[in-house]
Coordinates of C-alpha atoms in Angstrom, one line a residue:
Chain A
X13 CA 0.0 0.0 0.0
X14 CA 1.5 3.0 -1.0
X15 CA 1.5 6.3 1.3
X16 CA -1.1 8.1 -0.9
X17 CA -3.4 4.7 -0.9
X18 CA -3.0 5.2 3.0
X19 CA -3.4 8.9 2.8
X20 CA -6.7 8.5 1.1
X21 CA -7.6 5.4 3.9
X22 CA -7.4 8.3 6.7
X23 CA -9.8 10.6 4.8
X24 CA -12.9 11.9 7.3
X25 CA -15.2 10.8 4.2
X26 CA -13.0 8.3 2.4
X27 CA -15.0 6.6 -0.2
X28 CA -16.9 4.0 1.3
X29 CA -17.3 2.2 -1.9
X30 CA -14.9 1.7 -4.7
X31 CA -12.1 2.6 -2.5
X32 CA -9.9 0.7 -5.2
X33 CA -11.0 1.8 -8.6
X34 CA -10.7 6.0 -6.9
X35 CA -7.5 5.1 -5.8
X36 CA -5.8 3.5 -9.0
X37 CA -7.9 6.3 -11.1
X38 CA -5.9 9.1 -9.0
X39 CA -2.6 7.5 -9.5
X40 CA -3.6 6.6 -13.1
X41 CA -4.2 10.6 -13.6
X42 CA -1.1 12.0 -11.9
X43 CA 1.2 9.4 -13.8
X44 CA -0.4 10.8 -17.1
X45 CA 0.0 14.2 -16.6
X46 CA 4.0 13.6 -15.5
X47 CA 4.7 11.0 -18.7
X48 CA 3.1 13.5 -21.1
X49 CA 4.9 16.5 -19.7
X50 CA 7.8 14.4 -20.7
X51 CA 6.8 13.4 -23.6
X52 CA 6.1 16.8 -25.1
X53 CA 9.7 17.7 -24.1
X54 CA 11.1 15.1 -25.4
X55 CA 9.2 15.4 -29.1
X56 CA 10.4 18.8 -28.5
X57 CA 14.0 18.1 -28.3
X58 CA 13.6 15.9 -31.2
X59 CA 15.4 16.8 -34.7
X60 CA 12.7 17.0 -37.0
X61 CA 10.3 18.4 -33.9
X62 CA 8.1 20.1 -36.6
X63 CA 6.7 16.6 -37.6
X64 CA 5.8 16.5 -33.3
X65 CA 4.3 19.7 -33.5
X66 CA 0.2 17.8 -32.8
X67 CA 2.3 15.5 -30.9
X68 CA 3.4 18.6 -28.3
X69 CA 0.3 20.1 -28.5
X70 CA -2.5 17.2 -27.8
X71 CA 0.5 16.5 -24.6
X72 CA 0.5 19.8 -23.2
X73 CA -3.7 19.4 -23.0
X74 CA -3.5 16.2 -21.9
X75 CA -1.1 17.0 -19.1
X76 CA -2.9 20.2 -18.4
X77 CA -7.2 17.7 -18.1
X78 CA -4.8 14.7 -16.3
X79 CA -3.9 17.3 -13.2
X80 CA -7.4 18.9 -12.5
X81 CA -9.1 15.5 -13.1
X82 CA -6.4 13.9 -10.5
X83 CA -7.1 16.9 -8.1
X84 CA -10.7 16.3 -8.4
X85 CA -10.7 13.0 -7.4
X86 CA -7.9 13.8 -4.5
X87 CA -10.7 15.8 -3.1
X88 CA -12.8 13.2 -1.4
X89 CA -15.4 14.4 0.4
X90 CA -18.7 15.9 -1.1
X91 CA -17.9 15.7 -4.5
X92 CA -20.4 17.4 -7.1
X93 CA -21.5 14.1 -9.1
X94 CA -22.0 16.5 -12.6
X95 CA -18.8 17.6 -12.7
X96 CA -17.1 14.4 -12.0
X97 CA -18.5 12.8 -14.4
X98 CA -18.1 15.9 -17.4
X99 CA -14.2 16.4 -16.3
X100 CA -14.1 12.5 -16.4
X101 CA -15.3 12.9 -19.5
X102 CA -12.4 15.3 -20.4
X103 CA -10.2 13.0 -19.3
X104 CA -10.8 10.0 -21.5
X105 CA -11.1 11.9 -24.3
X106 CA -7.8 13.8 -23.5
X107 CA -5.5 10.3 -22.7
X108 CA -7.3 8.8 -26.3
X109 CA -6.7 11.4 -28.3
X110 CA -3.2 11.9 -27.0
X111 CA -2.3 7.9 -27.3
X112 CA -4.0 8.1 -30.9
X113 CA -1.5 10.6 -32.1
X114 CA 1.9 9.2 -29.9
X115 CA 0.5 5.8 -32.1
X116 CA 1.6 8.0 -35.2
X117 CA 5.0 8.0 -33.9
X118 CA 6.1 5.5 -31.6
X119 CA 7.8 3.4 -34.4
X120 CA 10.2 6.3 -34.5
X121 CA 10.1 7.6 -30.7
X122 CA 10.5 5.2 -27.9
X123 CA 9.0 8.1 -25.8
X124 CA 5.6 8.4 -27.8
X125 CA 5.2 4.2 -27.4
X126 CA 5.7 4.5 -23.4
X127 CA 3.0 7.3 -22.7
X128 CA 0.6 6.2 -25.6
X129 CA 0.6 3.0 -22.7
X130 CA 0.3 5.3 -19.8
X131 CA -2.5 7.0 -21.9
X132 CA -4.5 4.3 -22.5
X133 CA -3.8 3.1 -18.5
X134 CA -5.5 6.3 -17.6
X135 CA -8.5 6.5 -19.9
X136 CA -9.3 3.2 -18.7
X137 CA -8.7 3.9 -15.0
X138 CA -11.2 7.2 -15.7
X139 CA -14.0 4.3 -17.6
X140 CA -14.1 2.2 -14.7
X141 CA -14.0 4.3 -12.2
X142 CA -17.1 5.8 -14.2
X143 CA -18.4 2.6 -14.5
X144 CA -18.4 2.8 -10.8
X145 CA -21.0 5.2 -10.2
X146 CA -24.1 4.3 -12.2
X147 CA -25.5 7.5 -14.0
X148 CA -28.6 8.9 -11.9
X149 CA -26.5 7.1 -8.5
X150 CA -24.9 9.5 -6.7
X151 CA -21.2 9.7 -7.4
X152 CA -20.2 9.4 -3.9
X153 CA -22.3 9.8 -0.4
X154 CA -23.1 13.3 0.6
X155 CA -22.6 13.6 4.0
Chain B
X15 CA -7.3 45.5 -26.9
X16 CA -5.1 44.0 -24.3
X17 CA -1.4 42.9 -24.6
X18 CA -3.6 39.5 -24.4
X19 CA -5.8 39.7 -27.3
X20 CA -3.0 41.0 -29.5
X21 CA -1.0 37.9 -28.4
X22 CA -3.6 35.9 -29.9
X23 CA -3.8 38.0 -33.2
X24 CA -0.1 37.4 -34.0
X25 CA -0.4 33.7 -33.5
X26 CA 0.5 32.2 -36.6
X27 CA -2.7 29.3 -36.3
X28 CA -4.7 32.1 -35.1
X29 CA -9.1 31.7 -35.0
X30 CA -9.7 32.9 -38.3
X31 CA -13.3 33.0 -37.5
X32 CA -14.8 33.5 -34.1
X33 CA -11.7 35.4 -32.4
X34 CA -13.8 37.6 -30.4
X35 CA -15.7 34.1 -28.8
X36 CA -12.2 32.9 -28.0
X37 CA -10.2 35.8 -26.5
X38 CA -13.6 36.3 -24.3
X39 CA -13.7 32.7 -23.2
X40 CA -10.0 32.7 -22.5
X41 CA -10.1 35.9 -20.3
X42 CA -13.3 34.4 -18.6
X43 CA -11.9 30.9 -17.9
X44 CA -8.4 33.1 -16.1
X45 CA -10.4 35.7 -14.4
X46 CA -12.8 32.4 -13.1
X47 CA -9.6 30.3 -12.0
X48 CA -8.8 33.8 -9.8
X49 CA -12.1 34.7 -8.4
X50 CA -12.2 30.9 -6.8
X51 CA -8.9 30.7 -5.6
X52 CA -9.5 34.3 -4.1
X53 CA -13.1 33.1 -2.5
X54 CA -12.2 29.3 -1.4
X55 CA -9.2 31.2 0.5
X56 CA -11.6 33.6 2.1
X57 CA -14.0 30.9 2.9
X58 CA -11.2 28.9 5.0
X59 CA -10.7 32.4 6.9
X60 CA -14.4 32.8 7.8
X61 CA -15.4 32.6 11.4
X62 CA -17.7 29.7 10.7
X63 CA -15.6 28.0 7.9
X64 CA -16.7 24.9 8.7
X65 CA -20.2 26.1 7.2
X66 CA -18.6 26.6 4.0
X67 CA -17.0 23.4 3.2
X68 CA -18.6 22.6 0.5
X69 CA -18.3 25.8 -1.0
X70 CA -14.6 25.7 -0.6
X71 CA -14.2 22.9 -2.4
X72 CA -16.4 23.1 -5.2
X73 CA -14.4 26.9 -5.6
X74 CA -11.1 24.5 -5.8
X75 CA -12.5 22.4 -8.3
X76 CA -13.6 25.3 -10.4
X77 CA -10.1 27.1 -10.4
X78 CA -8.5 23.8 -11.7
X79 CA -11.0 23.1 -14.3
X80 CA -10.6 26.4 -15.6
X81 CA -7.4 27.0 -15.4
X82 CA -7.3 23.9 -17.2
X83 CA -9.7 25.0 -19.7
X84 CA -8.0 28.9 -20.5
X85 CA -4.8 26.6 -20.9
X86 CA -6.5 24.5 -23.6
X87 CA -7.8 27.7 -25.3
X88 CA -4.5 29.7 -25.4
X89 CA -3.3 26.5 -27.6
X90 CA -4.8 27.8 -30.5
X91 CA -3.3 25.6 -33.2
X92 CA -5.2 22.6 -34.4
X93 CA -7.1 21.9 -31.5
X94 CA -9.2 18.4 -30.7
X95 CA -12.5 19.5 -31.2
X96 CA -13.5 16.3 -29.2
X97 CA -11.3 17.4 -26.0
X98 CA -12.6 21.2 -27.0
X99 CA -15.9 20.0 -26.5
X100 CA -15.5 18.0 -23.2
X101 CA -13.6 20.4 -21.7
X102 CA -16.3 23.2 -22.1
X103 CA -18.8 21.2 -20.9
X104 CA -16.6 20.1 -17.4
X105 CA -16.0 23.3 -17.3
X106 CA -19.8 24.9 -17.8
X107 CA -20.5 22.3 -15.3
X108 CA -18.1 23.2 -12.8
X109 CA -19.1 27.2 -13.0
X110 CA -22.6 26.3 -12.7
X111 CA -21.9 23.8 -9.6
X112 CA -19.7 26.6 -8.1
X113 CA -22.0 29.3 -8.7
X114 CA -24.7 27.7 -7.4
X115 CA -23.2 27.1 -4.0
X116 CA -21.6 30.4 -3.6
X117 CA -25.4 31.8 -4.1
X118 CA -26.2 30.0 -0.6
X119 CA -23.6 32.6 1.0
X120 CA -23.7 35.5 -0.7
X121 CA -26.1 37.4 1.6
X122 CA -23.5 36.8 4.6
X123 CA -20.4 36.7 2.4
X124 CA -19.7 39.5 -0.4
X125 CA -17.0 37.6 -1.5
X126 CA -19.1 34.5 -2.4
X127 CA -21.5 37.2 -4.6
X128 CA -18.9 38.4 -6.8
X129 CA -17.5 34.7 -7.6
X130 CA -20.6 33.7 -8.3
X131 CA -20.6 36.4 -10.7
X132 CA -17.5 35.6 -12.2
X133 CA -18.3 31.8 -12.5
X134 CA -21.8 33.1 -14.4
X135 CA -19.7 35.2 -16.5
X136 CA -17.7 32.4 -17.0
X137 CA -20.7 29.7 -17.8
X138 CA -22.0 32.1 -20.9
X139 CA -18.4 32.5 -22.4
X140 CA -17.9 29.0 -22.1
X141 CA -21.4 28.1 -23.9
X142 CA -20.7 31.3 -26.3
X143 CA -17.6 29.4 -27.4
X144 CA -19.3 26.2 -28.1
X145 CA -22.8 27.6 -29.8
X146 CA -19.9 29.3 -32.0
X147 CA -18.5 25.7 -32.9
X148 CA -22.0 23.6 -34.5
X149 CA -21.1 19.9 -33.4
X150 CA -19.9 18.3 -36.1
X151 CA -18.4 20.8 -37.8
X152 CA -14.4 21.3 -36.7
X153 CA -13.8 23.4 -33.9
X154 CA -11.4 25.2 -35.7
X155 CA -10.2 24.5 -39.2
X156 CA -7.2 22.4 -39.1
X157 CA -3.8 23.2 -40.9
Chain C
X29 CA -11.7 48.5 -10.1
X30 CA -12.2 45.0 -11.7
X31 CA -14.0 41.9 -10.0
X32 CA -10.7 40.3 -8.7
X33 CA -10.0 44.1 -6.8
X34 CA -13.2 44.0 -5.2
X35 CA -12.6 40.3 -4.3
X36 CA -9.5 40.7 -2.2
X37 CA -11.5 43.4 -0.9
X38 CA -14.4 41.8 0.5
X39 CA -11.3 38.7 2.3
X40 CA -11.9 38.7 6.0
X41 CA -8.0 38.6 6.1
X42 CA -7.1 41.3 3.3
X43 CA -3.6 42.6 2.9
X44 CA -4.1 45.8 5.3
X45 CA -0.8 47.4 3.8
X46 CA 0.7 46.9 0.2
X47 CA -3.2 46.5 -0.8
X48 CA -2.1 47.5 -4.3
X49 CA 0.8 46.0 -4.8
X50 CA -0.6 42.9 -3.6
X51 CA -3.5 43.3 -6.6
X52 CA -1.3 44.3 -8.9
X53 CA 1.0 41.2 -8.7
X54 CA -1.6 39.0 -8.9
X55 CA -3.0 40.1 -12.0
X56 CA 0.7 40.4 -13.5
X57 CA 1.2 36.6 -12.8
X58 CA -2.1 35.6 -14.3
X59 CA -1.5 37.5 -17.4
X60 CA 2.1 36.0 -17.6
X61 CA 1.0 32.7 -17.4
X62 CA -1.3 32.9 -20.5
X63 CA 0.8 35.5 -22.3
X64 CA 3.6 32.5 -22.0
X65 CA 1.2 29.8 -22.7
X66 CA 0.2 31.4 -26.0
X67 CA 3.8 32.3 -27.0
X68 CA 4.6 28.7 -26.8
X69 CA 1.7 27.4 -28.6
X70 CA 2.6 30.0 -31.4
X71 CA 6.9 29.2 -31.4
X72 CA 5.5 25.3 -31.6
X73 CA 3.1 26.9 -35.1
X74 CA 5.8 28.5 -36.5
X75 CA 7.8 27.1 -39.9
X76 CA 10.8 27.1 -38.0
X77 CA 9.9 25.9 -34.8
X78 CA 12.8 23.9 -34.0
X79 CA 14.8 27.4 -33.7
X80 CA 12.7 28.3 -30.8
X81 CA 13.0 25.3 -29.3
X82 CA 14.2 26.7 -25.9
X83 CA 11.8 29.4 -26.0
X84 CA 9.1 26.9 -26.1
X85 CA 10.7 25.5 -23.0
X86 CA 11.0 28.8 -21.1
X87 CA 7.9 29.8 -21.9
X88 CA 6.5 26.7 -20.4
X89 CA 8.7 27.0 -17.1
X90 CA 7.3 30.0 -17.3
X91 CA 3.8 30.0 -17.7
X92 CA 3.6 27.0 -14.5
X93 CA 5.8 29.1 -12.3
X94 CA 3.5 32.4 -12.8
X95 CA 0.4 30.4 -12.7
X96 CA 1.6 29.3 -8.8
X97 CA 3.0 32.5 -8.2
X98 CA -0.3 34.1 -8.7
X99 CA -2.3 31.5 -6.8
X100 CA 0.0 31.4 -3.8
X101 CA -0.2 35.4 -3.7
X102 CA -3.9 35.6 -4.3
X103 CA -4.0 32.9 -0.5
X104 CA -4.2 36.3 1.5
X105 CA -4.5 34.9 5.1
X106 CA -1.6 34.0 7.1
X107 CA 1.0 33.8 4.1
X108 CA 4.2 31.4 5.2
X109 CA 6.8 34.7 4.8
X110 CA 10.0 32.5 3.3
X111 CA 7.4 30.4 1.0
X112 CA 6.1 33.9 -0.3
X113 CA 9.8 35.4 -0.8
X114 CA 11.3 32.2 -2.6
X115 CA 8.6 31.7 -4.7
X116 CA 8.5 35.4 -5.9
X117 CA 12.0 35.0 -6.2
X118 CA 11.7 32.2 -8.7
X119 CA 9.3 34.1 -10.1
X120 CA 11.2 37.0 -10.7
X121 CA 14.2 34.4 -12.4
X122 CA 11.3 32.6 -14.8
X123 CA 10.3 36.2 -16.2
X124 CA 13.6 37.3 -16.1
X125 CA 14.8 34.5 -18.5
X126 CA 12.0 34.2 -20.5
X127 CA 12.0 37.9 -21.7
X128 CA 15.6 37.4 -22.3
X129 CA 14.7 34.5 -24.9
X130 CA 12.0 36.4 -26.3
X131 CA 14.1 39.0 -26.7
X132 CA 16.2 37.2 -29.3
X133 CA 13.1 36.3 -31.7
X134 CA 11.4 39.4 -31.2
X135 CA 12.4 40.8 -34.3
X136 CA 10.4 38.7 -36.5
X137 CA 8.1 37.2 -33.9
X138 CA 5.9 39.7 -32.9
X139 CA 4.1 37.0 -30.0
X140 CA 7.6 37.2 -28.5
X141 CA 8.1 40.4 -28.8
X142 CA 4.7 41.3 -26.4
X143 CA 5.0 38.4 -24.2
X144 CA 8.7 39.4 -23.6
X145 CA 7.1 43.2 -22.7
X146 CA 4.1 41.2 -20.4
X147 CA 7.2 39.0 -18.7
X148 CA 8.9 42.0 -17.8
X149 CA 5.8 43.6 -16.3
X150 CA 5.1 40.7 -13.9
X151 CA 8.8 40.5 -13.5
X152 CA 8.9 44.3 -11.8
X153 CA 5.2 43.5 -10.1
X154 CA 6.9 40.3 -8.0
X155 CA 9.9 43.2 -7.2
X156 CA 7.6 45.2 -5.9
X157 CA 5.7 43.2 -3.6
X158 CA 9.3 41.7 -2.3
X159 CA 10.9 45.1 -1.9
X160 CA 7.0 45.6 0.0
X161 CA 7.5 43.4 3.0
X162 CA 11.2 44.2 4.0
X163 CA 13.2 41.1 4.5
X164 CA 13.2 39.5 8.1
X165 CA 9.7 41.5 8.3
X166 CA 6.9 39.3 8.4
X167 CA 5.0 38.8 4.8
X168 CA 1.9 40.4 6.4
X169 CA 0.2 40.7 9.6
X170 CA -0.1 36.7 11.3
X171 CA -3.8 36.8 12.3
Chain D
X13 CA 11.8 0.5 -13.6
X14 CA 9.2 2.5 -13.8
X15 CA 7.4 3.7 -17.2
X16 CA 8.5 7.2 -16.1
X17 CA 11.9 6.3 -15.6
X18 CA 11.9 4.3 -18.8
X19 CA 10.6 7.7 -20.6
X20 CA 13.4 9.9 -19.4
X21 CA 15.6 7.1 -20.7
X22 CA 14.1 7.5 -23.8
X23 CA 14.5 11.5 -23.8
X24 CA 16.6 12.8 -26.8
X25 CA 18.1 15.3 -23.9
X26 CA 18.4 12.9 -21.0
X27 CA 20.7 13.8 -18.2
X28 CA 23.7 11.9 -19.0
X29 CA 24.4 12.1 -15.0
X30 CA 22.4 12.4 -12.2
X31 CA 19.8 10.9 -13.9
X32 CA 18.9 8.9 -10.8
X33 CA 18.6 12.4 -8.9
X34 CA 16.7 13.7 -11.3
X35 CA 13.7 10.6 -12.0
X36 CA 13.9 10.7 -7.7
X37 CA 12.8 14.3 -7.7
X38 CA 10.3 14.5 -10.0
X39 CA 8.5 11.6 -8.7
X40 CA 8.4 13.0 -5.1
X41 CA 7.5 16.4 -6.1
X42 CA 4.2 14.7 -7.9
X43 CA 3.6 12.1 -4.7
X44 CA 3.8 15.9 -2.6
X45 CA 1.2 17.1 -4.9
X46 CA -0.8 14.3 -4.2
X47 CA -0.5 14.0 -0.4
X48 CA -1.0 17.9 -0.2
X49 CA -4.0 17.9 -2.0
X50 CA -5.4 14.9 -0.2
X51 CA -4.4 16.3 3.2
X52 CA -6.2 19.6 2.4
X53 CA -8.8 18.1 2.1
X54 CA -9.1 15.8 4.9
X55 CA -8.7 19.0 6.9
X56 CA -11.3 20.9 5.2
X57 CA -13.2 17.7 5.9
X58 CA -12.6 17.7 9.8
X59 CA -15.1 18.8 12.2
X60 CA -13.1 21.2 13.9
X61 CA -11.7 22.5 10.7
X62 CA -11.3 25.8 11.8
X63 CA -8.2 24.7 13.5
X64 CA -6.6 23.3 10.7
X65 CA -7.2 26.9 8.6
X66 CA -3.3 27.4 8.0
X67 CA -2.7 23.9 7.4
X68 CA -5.0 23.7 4.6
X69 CA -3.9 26.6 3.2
X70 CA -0.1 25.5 3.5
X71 CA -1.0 22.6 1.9
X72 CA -2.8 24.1 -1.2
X73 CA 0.4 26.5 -1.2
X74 CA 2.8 23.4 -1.2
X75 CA 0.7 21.4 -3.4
X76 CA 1.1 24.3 -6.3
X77 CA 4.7 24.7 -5.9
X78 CA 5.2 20.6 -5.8
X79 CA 3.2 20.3 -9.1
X80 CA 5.1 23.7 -11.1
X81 CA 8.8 22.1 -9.7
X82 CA 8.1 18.4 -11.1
X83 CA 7.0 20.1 -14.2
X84 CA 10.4 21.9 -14.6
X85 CA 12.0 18.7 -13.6
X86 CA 10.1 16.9 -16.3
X87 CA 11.5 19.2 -18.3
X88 CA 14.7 17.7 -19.2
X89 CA 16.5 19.6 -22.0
X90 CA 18.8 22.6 -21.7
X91 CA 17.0 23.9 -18.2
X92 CA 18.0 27.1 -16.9
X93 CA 20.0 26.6 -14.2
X94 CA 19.0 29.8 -12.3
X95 CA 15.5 29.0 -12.1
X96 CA 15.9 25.2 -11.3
X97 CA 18.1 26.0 -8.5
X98 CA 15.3 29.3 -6.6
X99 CA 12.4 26.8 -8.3
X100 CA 13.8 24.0 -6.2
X101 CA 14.5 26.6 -3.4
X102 CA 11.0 27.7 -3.3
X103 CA 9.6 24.1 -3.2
X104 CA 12.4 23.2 -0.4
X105 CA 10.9 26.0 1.3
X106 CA 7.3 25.1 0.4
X107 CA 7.9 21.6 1.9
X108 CA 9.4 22.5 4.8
X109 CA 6.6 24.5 5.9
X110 CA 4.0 22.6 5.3
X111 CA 6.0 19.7 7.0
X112 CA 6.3 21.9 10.2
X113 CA 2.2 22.3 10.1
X114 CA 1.5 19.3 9.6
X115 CA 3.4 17.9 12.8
X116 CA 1.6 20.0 15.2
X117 CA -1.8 18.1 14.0
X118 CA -0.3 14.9 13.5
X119 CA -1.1 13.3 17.2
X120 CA -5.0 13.7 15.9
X121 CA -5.2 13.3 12.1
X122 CA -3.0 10.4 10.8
X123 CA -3.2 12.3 7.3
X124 CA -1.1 15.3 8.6
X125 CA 1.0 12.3 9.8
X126 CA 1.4 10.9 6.3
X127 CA 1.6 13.7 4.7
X128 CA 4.4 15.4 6.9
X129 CA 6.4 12.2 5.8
X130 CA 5.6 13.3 2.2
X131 CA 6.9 16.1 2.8
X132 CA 10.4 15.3 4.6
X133 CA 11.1 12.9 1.4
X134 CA 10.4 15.5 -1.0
X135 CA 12.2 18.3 0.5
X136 CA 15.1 15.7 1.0
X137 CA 15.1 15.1 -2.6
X138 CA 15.0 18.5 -4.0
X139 CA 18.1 18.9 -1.7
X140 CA 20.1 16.1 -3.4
X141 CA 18.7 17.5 -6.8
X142 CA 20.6 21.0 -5.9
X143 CA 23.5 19.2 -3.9
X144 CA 24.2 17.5 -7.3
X145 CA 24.3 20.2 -9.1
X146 CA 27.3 22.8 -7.9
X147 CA 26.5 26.0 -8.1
X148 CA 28.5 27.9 -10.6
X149 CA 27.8 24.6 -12.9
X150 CA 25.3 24.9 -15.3
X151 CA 22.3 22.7 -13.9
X152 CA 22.8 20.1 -16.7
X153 CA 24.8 20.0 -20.2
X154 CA 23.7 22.7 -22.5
X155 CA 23.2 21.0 -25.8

């Protein structure tokens, strides 16, 4: 169990339910943001990096939806069901349209092969996690 | 015009059609990440702060998600129209959540009035920029 | 006065003295970030883009530094005085360098030519709020 | 190896030494994220919350500065050394406090327990980040 796992254990209003799929989709979202941060760099370091340049770009965003949908999620307690599920949303259609395009390229860039896997590890951390909470179903208790 | 908007004009992707919907939006979605950040810290140093949980938290929510969202607009080139579209809607969602609670306070708390009007503010651009963008069509013509 | 004045305004803990330079700092971070966020996204358009390879970079570093910058001034209550001086003082370093690399593609890029003028702005707003609160004085009042 | 680790390998900049320091600090920068934003929470989440005002703000504070330093660290290709080394000082900083806050609540909330732990490890490794890096060096080879 890592710390954060027992971070989230000590919460006042830890999820009661699906402790485990809020947990891995967390992690899932914070590794995605860092290996597409890297990712971007690295396409930018590349020599012909004006071949990366949709590469860089659909990175940066999906860095930028990875970090507020992990924050979200951090924030246990009371959250608003709507916008979990819309920035979940966000997020699946960030990691897939980020692995799509690092699928262009990872027979030439190592980098693009690792975080199109990390992408698709998120986006279907974010899908079960939805999968989770029912639509209409609360997505947590309110307390 | 600010330094801001003629930023945006000299990008070389730049909107070539519905500029003024995205320099608006962008602004909004900034000004929005500000006014919560600004309102969930002055909810924490309330007397009763433990009235105003919720609203604390649905204000740090917000300024993610639209900080997250400005970020996504600024990247004019080539956008995802997919991820465009997502990302408006978590982040209508998330001004219309935050709005919402901040109205519960804002006879005791000026502070939640005025981010409530910034998040409204926020909502319309938000929706301006998508009614701008039919579904279906590209969000912005790709290069 | 905009929204965001009247906001720190209406904070039960509100910066007693340096009221304006305070606002004023704030506002400059937040315009940084998406003046740098835009200049990158525009270097990363252009035909040559792998000549403004670090520029992307900077602007990056620079854009996320502002962005916390701003968010850590615009927590009025209580600020941790060391935390507030070294993170202006990174601050200060992240416009600092990015102007300087602006600078140097400024003559035919006019995005780097005003976000080097916007970096140097925030630059002398974070000055000012340091040379505000004398060193070894406390940030502002402890409540 | 992590797939993080195995994406820095795979960076066309990688740092030919101290790599190890390097994939150690930006993965504790992004736990600190985590376990700040968690912790925040928790304490907003508290019934006596009101006590735990400056520890939630420190958190959000130290959360901020954890995410902007990782993403600098991420970052890999010519950095500039000046605004590693006061990015890494500010995040030192950031750390320590928030450390310091969170052990005067840690004999009730195990989070603040945790957390502080985070803390310690990512201050520590910012530290051996600098320490590796003398000053007067340049941060990492220019390329």
């Amino acid at each position: 169990m890592t710390s954060l796992d027992r971070l989230l254990e000590t919460h006042p209003q830890k999820p009661t339910t699906n402790f485990d799929a809020v947990a891995a989709c967390l992690s899932a979202c914070f590794e995605c943001e860092q290996a597409c941060t890297i990712c971007a760099d690295a396409c930018i370091g590349e020599a012909h990096s004006d071949m990366l340049r949709q590469c860089i770009r659909i990175c940066l965003d999906c860095a930028d939806v990875c970090a507020t949908t992990g924050r979200l999620i951090a924030r246990q307690a009371q959250p608003d069901e709507k916008l979990w599920r819309t920035a979940l949303e966000a997020c699946v259609q960030a990691c897939r349209s980020c692995a799509a395009e690092c699928a262009r390229h990872e027979s030439r860039h190592e980098h693009c092969r690792i975080c199109r896997e990390v992408c698709e590890r998120c986006e279907r951390a974010c899908m079960e996690l939805m999968a989770a909470y029912p639509s209409g179903a609360s997505a947590a208790p309110r307390h």
